[in-house]
Amino acid sequence: MTVDRIFDVVADAAPEIRAGLPERRAKAETENVSGETQLEADLWADDLLCERFEDVAGVTWYASEERDEVERVGDDEDGYTVALDPLDGSSNVKSNNPCGTVVGVYDEPLPAPGDSLVAAGFVLYGPTTTMVVARDGEVREYLVEADGRTDLGPVELPDDPVVYGFGGRVPEWTDEFEAFVRDVEEDLKLRYGGAMIADVNQVLVYGGAFGYPGLQSRPGGKLRVHFESVPMAYVVETAGGASSDGSKSLLECDPDSLHERTPTFVGNESVIEALEDALPN
Ligand code: AHM
Ligand code: MG
């Protein structure tokens, strides 16, 4: 099965990516890093993963947050597109906070609507390396080690929301979004780490919501539809939660371009419904 193979390829690459991070952190510290050194870590992970997807039967296209264009990697005419954010949250490498790899498997060439996603997941480089995979109506978590992966069981969003984390500078939020957050913080606890994968994973574990809203200077927000928003929405919805771009599920989006951005919210249905009620539609 091609989808199994895709996640095997990512799981096989993950220990290698993890092993390459300390040296990139050291570089960041000694060189008193600018954006460029972070970029180097992103490009390195992207090259490593792209190479691994050359000649995977059933995969035709490799797309990544780091590449302007989609890359043809296989001969099949109608194979899957693998869309990756190779090192999401890479600015966390310098401060030794978690980061990860996001994976989306689309059955159409990109750009493509959210409902063309057939499976999605992510690797989290935290205290341990784990991979979460959503497919066939189920989400499972795996422990990823150099000699293979161990199934840690199903992942289901808890019924009650506990934590929240929303990105962007508060003065850049819209008045409506800020009013919504003031309500949320009455009941939930702030936990924001600056790496979407880790911030979403804690929502999967404790319940709650993660989001990166449209900002006054940037109405589309920061996160990219194909590489970040739709795959994470698919994981959270499959785990029993909800997603939104502010007015509808992210899985209903229909982007026009490869690197399009969108306001992104995932979490318990009650919080996402309250968000959609609060924002102008
Ligand atoms: P990246 O793909 O360049 O790492 O950017 C995406 C990351 C997300 O992981 C995270 O949610 C967001 O940027 C954090 O942004 P900010 O630093 O504005 O809080
Ligand atoms: Mg990213």
mmCIF file of C-alpha atoms and ligand atoms in Angstrom:
data_model
loop_
_atom_site.group_PDB
_atom_site.id
_atom_site.type_symbol
_atom_site.label_atom_id
_atom_site.label_comp_id
_atom_site.label_asym_id
_atom_site.label_seq_id
_atom_site.Cartn_x
_atom_site.Cartn_y
_atom_site.Cartn_z
ATOM 1 C CA MET A 1 0.000 0.000 0.000
ATOM 2 C CA THR A 2 1.416 3.329 -1.073
ATOM 3 C CA VAL A 3 0.093 5.252 1.942
ATOM 4 C CA ASP A 4 1.775 2.783 4.340
ATOM 5 C CA ARG A 5 4.998 3.153 2.386
ATOM 6 C CA ILE A 6 4.822 6.962 2.566
ATOM 7 C CA PHE A 7 4.639 6.933 6.364
ATOM 8 C CA ASP A 8 7.377 4.267 6.511
ATOM 9 C CA VAL A 9 9.624 6.569 4.485
ATOM 10 C CA VAL A 10 8.948 9.478 6.858
ATOM 11 C CA ALA A 11 9.424 7.288 9.954
ATOM 12 C CA ASP A 12 12.723 5.954 8.564
ATOM 13 C CA ALA A 13 13.996 9.485 7.908
ATOM 14 C CA ALA A 14 12.895 10.857 11.301
ATOM 15 C CA PRO A 15 15.758 9.470 13.475
ATOM 16 C CA GLU A 16 18.223 10.853 10.942
ATOM 17 C CA ILE A 17 16.588 14.275 11.002
ATOM 18 C CA ARG A 18 16.538 14.198 14.790
ATOM 19 C CA ALA A 19 20.232 13.226 14.882
ATOM 20 C CA GLY A 20 21.102 16.161 12.620
ATOM 21 C CA LEU A 21 19.431 18.778 14.828
ATOM 22 C CA PRO A 22 22.074 19.113 17.643
ATOM 23 C CA GLU A 23 24.807 20.055 15.186
ATOM 24 C CA ARG A 24 22.488 22.642 13.639
ATOM 25 C CA ARG A 25 21.677 24.029 17.070
ATOM 26 C CA ALA A 26 25.376 24.293 17.900
ATOM 27 C CA LYS A 27 25.927 26.159 14.673
ATOM 28 C CA ALA A 28 23.068 28.494 15.534
ATOM 29 C CA GLU A 29 24.674 29.295 18.893
ATOM 30 C CA THR A 30 28.275 29.775 17.806
ATOM 31 C CA GLU A 31 27.393 31.763 14.742
ATOM 32 C CA ASN A 32 24.887 33.862 16.648
ATOM 33 C CA VAL A 33 22.407 32.995 14.064
ATOM 34 C CA SER A 34 20.324 35.010 11.720
ATOM 35 C CA GLY A 35 17.440 33.687 9.650
ATOM 36 C CA GLU A 36 19.906 32.080 7.248
ATOM 37 C CA THR A 37 21.129 29.371 9.568
ATOM 38 C CA GLN A 38 17.568 28.331 10.373
ATOM 39 C CA LEU A 39 16.994 28.254 6.659
ATOM 40 C CA GLU A 40 19.900 25.872 6.326
ATOM 41 C CA ALA A 41 18.204 23.395 8.725
ATOM 42 C CA ASP A 42 14.948 23.675 6.760
ATOM 43 C CA LEU A 43 16.653 23.083 3.417
ATOM 44 C CA TRP A 44 18.712 20.200 4.750
ATOM 45 C CA ALA A 45 15.597 18.372 6.022
ATOM 46 C CA ASP A 46 13.797 19.139 2.749
ATOM 47 C CA ASP A 47 16.628 17.710 0.596
ATOM 48 C CA LEU A 48 16.856 14.598 2.758
ATOM 49 C CA LEU A 49 13.119 13.895 2.515
ATOM 50 C CA CYS A 50 12.829 14.700 -1.196
ATOM 51 C CA GLU A 51 15.603 12.234 -1.954
ATOM 52 C CA ARG A 52 13.771 9.522 0.030
ATOM 53 C CA PHE A 53 10.647 10.015 -2.070
ATOM 54 C CA GLU A 54 12.383 9.412 -5.364
ATOM 55 C CA ASP A 55 11.081 6.159 -6.794
ATOM 56 C CA VAL A 56 8.465 5.328 -4.167
ATOM 57 C CA ALA A 57 5.887 3.375 -6.175
ATOM 58 C CA GLY A 58 2.582 5.226 -6.352
ATOM 59 C CA VAL A 59 4.051 8.663 -5.496
ATOM 60 C CA THR A 60 4.268 11.046 -8.451
ATOM 61 C CA TRP A 61 4.816 14.468 -6.871
ATOM 62 C CA TYR A 62 6.833 15.845 -3.964
ATOM 63 C CA ALA A 63 5.805 19.293 -2.731
ATOM 64 C CA SER A 64 7.301 21.169 0.172
ATOM 65 C CA GLU A 65 7.029 24.453 2.002
ATOM 66 C CA GLU A 66 10.672 25.006 1.035
ATOM 67 C CA ARG A 67 10.251 24.642 -2.753
ATOM 68 C CA ASP A 68 8.678 27.117 -5.142
ATOM 69 C CA GLU A 69 7.498 24.376 -7.464
ATOM 70 C CA VAL A 70 6.204 20.835 -7.128
ATOM 71 C CA GLU A 71 8.868 18.201 -7.906
ATOM 72 C CA ARG A 72 8.154 15.168 -10.068
ATOM 73 C CA VAL A 73 9.601 12.119 -8.280
ATOM 74 C CA GLY A 74 7.873 9.118 -9.891
ATOM 75 C CA ASP A 75 6.778 7.761 -13.256
ATOM 76 C CA ASP A 76 3.153 6.914 -12.368
ATOM 77 C CA GLU A 77 0.775 9.265 -14.155
ATOM 78 C CA ASP A 78 -1.848 9.362 -11.399
ATOM 79 C CA GLY A 79 0.126 8.754 -8.242
ATOM 80 C CA TYR A 80 -0.168 10.614 -4.950
ATOM 81 C CA THR A 81 1.299 13.991 -4.098
ATOM 82 C CA VAL A 82 3.296 14.008 -0.847
ATOM 83 C CA ALA A 83 3.265 17.520 0.639
ATOM 84 C CA LEU A 84 5.644 18.239 3.499
ATOM 85 C CA ASP A 85 6.698 20.915 5.879
ATOM 86 C CA PRO A 86 10.082 19.260 6.496
ATOM 87 C CA LEU A 87 10.979 21.170 9.690
ATOM 88 C CA ASP A 88 7.993 23.018 11.045
ATOM 89 C CA GLY A 89 8.852 25.366 13.893
ATOM 90 C CA SER A 90 12.547 25.357 12.958
ATOM 91 C CA SER A 91 13.150 28.597 14.864
ATOM 92 C CA ASN A 92 12.752 26.389 17.972
ATOM 93 C CA VAL A 93 16.022 24.594 17.168
ATOM 94 C CA LYS A 94 18.019 27.520 18.565
ATOM 95 C CA SER A 95 16.126 27.563 21.880
ATOM 96 C CA ASN A 96 15.997 23.743 22.136
ATOM 97 C CA ASN A 97 12.221 23.583 21.978
ATOM 98 C CA PRO A 98 10.279 21.031 19.960
ATOM 99 C CA CYS A 99 9.749 21.070 16.218
ATOM 100 C CA GLY A 100 8.460 18.552 13.706
ATOM 101 C CA THR A 101 7.659 17.364 10.203
ATOM 102 C CA VAL A 102 4.143 17.689 8.729
ATOM 103 C CA VAL A 103 2.945 15.197 6.093
ATOM 104 C CA GLY A 104 -0.051 15.442 3.776
ATOM 105 C CA VAL A 105 -0.956 12.815 1.170
ATOM 106 C CA TYR A 106 -3.145 14.206 -1.636
ATOM 107 C CA ASP A 107 -4.672 12.203 -4.464
ATOM 108 C CA GLU A 108 -4.403 15.154 -6.873
ATOM 109 C CA PRO A 109 -1.569 17.384 -8.059
ATOM 110 C CA LEU A 110 -1.365 20.645 -6.062
ATOM 111 C CA PRO A 111 -2.958 23.131 -5.742
ATOM 112 C CA ALA A 112 -5.903 20.939 -4.745
ATOM 113 C CA PRO A 113 -8.977 21.240 -2.524
ATOM 114 C CA GLY A 114 -8.885 20.071 1.085
ATOM 115 C CA ASP A 115 -11.069 17.066 0.351
ATOM 116 C CA SER A 116 -8.379 15.593 -1.925
ATOM 117 C CA LEU A 117 -6.306 14.760 1.157
ATOM 118 C CA VAL A 118 -6.401 11.008 1.816
ATOM 119 C CA ALA A 119 -4.089 10.754 4.846
ATOM 120 C CA ALA A 120 -2.026 13.085 7.009
ATOM 121 C CA GLY A 121 0.266 13.055 9.987
ATOM 122 C CA PHE A 122 3.273 14.545 11.690
ATOM 123 C CA VAL A 123 6.511 13.660 13.416
ATOM 124 C CA LEU A 124 7.187 15.442 16.702
ATOM 125 C CA TYR A 125 10.818 15.837 17.806
ATOM 126 C CA GLY A 126 10.114 16.248 21.523
ATOM 127 C CA PRO A 127 11.497 14.416 24.577
ATOM 128 C CA THR A 128 10.809 11.362 22.416
ATOM 129 C CA THR A 129 10.255 11.162 18.684
ATOM 130 C CA THR A 130 6.668 10.258 17.881
ATOM 131 C CA MET A 131 4.656 10.041 14.690
ATOM 132 C CA VAL A 132 0.896 10.603 14.555
ATOM 133 C CA VAL A 133 -0.924 9.246 11.502
ATOM 134 C CA ALA A 134 -4.536 9.885 10.477
ATOM 135 C CA ARG A 135 -6.018 7.609 7.833
ATOM 136 C CA ASP A 136 -9.058 5.431 7.212
ATOM 137 C CA GLY A 137 -11.049 7.260 9.889
ATOM 138 C CA GLU A 138 -8.540 6.633 12.676
ATOM 139 C CA VAL A 139 -5.583 8.389 14.289
ATOM 140 C CA ARG A 140 -2.704 6.406 15.799
ATOM 141 C CA GLU A 141 0.482 7.449 17.550
ATOM 142 C CA TYR A 142 3.821 5.658 17.106
ATOM 143 C CA LEU A 143 7.101 5.822 18.964
ATOM 144 C CA VAL A 144 9.811 6.256 16.327
ATOM 145 C CA GLU A 145 13.283 4.850 16.989
ATOM 146 C CA ALA A 146 16.277 4.022 14.823
ATOM 147 C CA ASP A 147 15.252 0.368 14.564
ATOM 148 C CA GLY A 148 11.593 0.962 13.722
ATOM 149 C CA ARG A 149 8.317 2.222 15.116
ATOM 150 C CA THR A 150 6.076 0.959 17.905
ATOM 151 C CA ASP A 151 2.319 1.451 17.853
ATOM 152 C CA LEU A 152 1.290 3.427 20.954
ATOM 153 C CA GLY A 153 -2.430 3.137 20.196
ATOM 154 C CA PRO A 154 -5.302 5.292 19.009
ATOM 155 C CA VAL A 155 -5.487 9.048 19.556
ATOM 156 C CA GLU A 156 -8.843 10.627 20.436
ATOM 157 C CA LEU A 157 -9.417 14.222 21.373
ATOM 158 C CA PRO A 158 -10.583 14.465 25.013
ATOM 159 C CA ASP A 159 -14.173 15.709 25.433
ATOM 160 C CA ASP A 160 -13.279 18.730 27.551
ATOM 161 C CA PRO A 161 -10.995 21.534 26.342
ATOM 162 C CA VAL A 162 -8.127 22.410 28.709
ATOM 163 C CA VAL A 163 -5.312 24.248 26.864
ATOM 164 C CA TYR A 164 -5.179 26.929 24.176
ATOM 165 C CA GLY A 165 -2.480 28.604 22.115
ATOM 166 C CA PHE A 166 -2.989 31.316 19.486
ATOM 167 C CA GLY A 167 -0.219 32.868 17.393
ATOM 168 C CA GLY A 168 0.494 36.386 16.185
ATOM 169 C CA ARG A 169 1.095 39.565 18.189
ATOM 170 C CA VAL A 170 -1.980 40.591 20.156
ATOM 171 C CA PRO A 171 -2.006 44.184 18.767
ATOM 172 C CA GLU A 172 -2.224 42.606 15.312
ATOM 173 C CA TRP A 173 -5.318 40.567 16.183
ATOM 174 C CA THR A 174 -8.726 41.812 15.024
ATOM 175 C CA ASP A 175 -11.072 43.159 17.717
ATOM 176 C CA GLU A 176 -13.456 40.244 17.192
ATOM 177 C CA PHE A 177 -10.714 37.653 17.590
ATOM 178 C CA GLU A 178 -9.333 39.360 20.669
ATOM 179 C CA ALA A 179 -12.799 39.392 22.279
ATOM 180 C CA PHE A 180 -13.129 35.668 21.523
ATOM 181 C CA VAL A 181 -9.764 34.929 23.153
ATOM 182 C CA ARG A 182 -10.764 36.893 26.281
ATOM 183 C CA ASP A 183 -13.687 34.473 26.661
ATOM 184 C CA VAL A 184 -11.529 31.415 26.009
ATOM 185 C CA GLU A 185 -8.989 32.410 28.651
ATOM 186 C CA GLU A 186 -11.699 32.481 31.321
ATOM 187 C CA ASP A 187 -11.806 28.680 31.197
ATOM 188 C CA LEU A 188 -8.691 27.357 29.437
ATOM 189 C CA LYS A 189 -4.980 27.520 30.200
ATOM 190 C CA LEU A 190 -2.473 29.246 27.873
ATOM 191 C CA ARG A 191 0.157 26.905 26.425
ATOM 192 C CA TYR A 192 1.920 28.279 23.333
ATOM 193 C CA GLY A 193 5.318 27.038 22.183
ATOM 194 C CA GLY A 194 5.704 28.447 18.668
ATOM 195 C CA ALA A 195 5.793 25.103 16.842
ATOM 196 C CA MET A 196 2.405 24.180 15.447
ATOM 197 C CA ILE A 197 3.036 20.447 15.683
ATOM 198 C CA ALA A 198 3.840 20.538 19.398
ATOM 199 C CA ASP A 199 1.027 22.994 20.077
ATOM 200 C CA VAL A 200 -1.483 20.814 18.234
ATOM 201 C CA ASN A 201 -0.170 17.630 19.846
ATOM 202 C CA GLN A 202 -0.882 18.990 23.306
ATOM 203 C CA VAL A 203 -4.423 19.770 22.151
ATOM 204 C CA LEU A 204 -4.738 16.113 21.094
ATOM 205 C CA VAL A 205 -3.504 15.011 24.524
ATOM 206 C CA TYR A 206 -5.300 17.461 26.851
ATOM 207 C CA GLY A 207 -8.134 18.906 24.718
ATOM 208 C CA GLY A 208 -8.416 22.560 23.772
ATOM 209 C CA ALA A 209 -7.610 24.662 20.737
ATOM 210 C CA PHE A 210 -4.704 25.894 18.651
ATOM 211 C CA GLY A 211 -4.868 28.662 16.102
ATOM 212 C CA TYR A 212 -2.992 31.170 14.020
ATOM 213 C CA PRO A 213 -5.487 33.902 13.081
ATOM 214 C CA GLY A 214 -5.604 36.345 10.226
ATOM 215 C CA LEU A 215 -3.753 39.476 11.343
ATOM 216 C CA GLN A 216 -4.567 43.102 10.569
ATOM 217 C CA SER A 217 -1.462 43.387 8.385
ATOM 218 C CA ARG A 218 -1.742 39.848 7.045
ATOM 219 C CA PRO A 219 -5.380 38.687 6.685
ATOM 220 C CA GLY A 220 -4.308 35.204 5.566
ATOM 221 C CA GLY A 221 -2.294 34.649 8.740
ATOM 222 C CA LYS A 222 0.960 32.694 8.638
ATOM 223 C CA LEU A 223 0.218 29.037 8.073
ATOM 224 C CA ARG A 224 0.184 27.447 4.639
ATOM 225 C CA VAL A 225 -2.888 25.610 3.417
ATOM 226 C CA HIS A 226 -1.299 22.558 1.788
ATOM 227 C CA PHE A 227 1.694 22.026 4.028
ATOM 228 C CA GLU A 228 0.351 22.921 7.477
ATOM 229 C CA SER A 229 -3.318 23.826 7.825
ATOM 230 C CA VAL A 230 -5.135 21.084 5.907
ATOM 231 C CA PRO A 231 -2.957 18.171 7.140
ATOM 232 C CA MET A 232 -3.296 19.256 10.791
ATOM 233 C CA ALA A 233 -7.045 19.823 10.307
ATOM 234 C CA TYR A 234 -7.357 16.300 8.927
ATOM 235 C CA VAL A 235 -5.564 14.847 11.964
ATOM 236 C CA VAL A 236 -7.685 16.781 14.476
ATOM 237 C CA GLU A 237 -10.996 16.142 12.695
ATOM 238 C CA THR A 238 -10.201 12.422 12.403
ATOM 239 C CA ALA A 239 -9.420 12.380 16.146
ATOM 240 C CA GLY A 240 -12.938 13.694 16.830
ATOM 241 C CA GLY A 241 -12.307 17.451 16.802
ATOM 242 C CA ALA A 242 -13.054 20.305 14.430
ATOM 243 C CA SER A 243 -11.155 22.749 12.221
ATOM 244 C CA SER A 244 -11.910 26.144 10.733
ATOM 245 C CA ASP A 245 -10.530 28.939 8.604
ATOM 246 C CA GLY A 246 -12.831 31.269 10.546
ATOM 247 C CA SER A 247 -16.013 30.343 8.698
ATOM 248 C CA LYS A 248 -15.806 26.718 7.534
ATOM 249 C CA SER A 249 -13.830 23.510 7.953
ATOM 250 C CA LEU A 250 -10.307 23.729 6.547
ATOM 251 C CA LEU A 251 -11.056 20.485 4.695
ATOM 252 C CA GLU A 252 -13.587 22.438 2.592
ATOM 253 C CA CYS A 253 -11.014 24.957 1.373
ATOM 254 C CA ASP A 254 -10.142 25.258 -2.319
ATOM 255 C CA PRO A 255 -6.807 27.072 -2.660
ATOM 256 C CA ASP A 256 -5.694 28.724 -5.904
ATOM 257 C CA SER A 257 -1.960 28.541 -5.376
ATOM 258 C CA LEU A 258 0.645 26.184 -3.965
ATOM 259 C CA HIS A 259 1.851 28.420 -1.146
ATOM 260 C CA GLU A 260 -1.464 30.035 -0.181
ATOM 261 C CA ARG A 261 -1.915 30.882 3.510
ATOM 262 C CA THR A 262 -5.057 30.712 5.626
ATOM 263 C CA PRO A 263 -6.218 31.528 9.134
ATOM 264 C CA THR A 264 -6.059 28.171 10.900
ATOM 265 C CA PHE A 265 -7.940 26.855 13.934
ATOM 266 C CA VAL A 266 -8.202 23.291 15.256
ATOM 267 C CA GLY A 267 -9.521 21.795 18.468
ATOM 268 C CA ASN A 268 -12.647 20.771 20.346
ATOM 269 C CA GLU A 269 -15.844 21.393 18.434
ATOM 270 C CA SER A 270 -17.265 23.641 21.176
ATOM 271 C CA VAL A 271 -14.311 26.057 20.938
ATOM 272 C CA ILE A 272 -14.248 26.066 17.116
ATOM 273 C CA GLU A 273 -18.005 26.732 16.991
ATOM 274 C CA ALA A 274 -17.606 29.631 19.425
ATOM 275 C CA LEU A 275 -14.802 30.994 17.235
ATOM 276 C CA GLU A 276 -16.944 30.888 14.081
ATOM 277 C CA ASP A 277 -19.781 32.616 15.957
ATOM 278 C CA ALA A 278 -17.389 35.345 17.149
ATOM 279 C CA LEU A 279 -15.751 36.176 13.805
ATOM 280 C CA PRO A 280 -17.572 38.175 11.105
ATOM 281 C CA ASN A 281 -18.692 35.915 8.242
HETATM 282 P P1 AHM B 1 7.684 27.700 9.883
HETATM 283 O O1 AHM B 1 7.026 26.684 8.996
HETATM 284 O O2 AHM B 1 8.512 28.690 9.124
HETATM 285 O O3 AHM B 1 8.417 27.077 11.023
HETATM 286 O O4 AHM B 1 6.496 28.637 10.480
HETATM 287 C C1 AHM B 1 5.373 28.014 11.036
HETATM 288 C C2 AHM B 1 5.443 28.087 12.535
HETATM 289 C C3 AHM B 1 4.394 27.212 13.196
HETATM 290 O O5 AHM B 1 4.944 25.997 13.592
HETATM 291 C C4 AHM B 1 3.984 28.017 14.389
HETATM 292 O O6 AHM B 1 2.666 27.779 14.757
HETATM 293 C C5 AHM B 1 4.184 29.426 13.945
HETATM 294 O O7 AHM B 1 5.146 29.404 12.902
HETATM 295 C C6 AHM B 1 4.715 30.277 15.054
HETATM 296 O O8 AHM B 1 4.829 31.583 14.628
HETATM 297 P P2 AHM B 1 5.145 32.769 15.649
HETATM 298 O O9 AHM B 1 6.633 32.743 15.834
HETATM 299 O O10 AHM B 1 4.645 33.972 14.929
HETATM 300 O O11 AHM B 1 4.412 32.502 16.943
HETATM 301 MG MG MG B 2 5.821 25.372 9.019
#
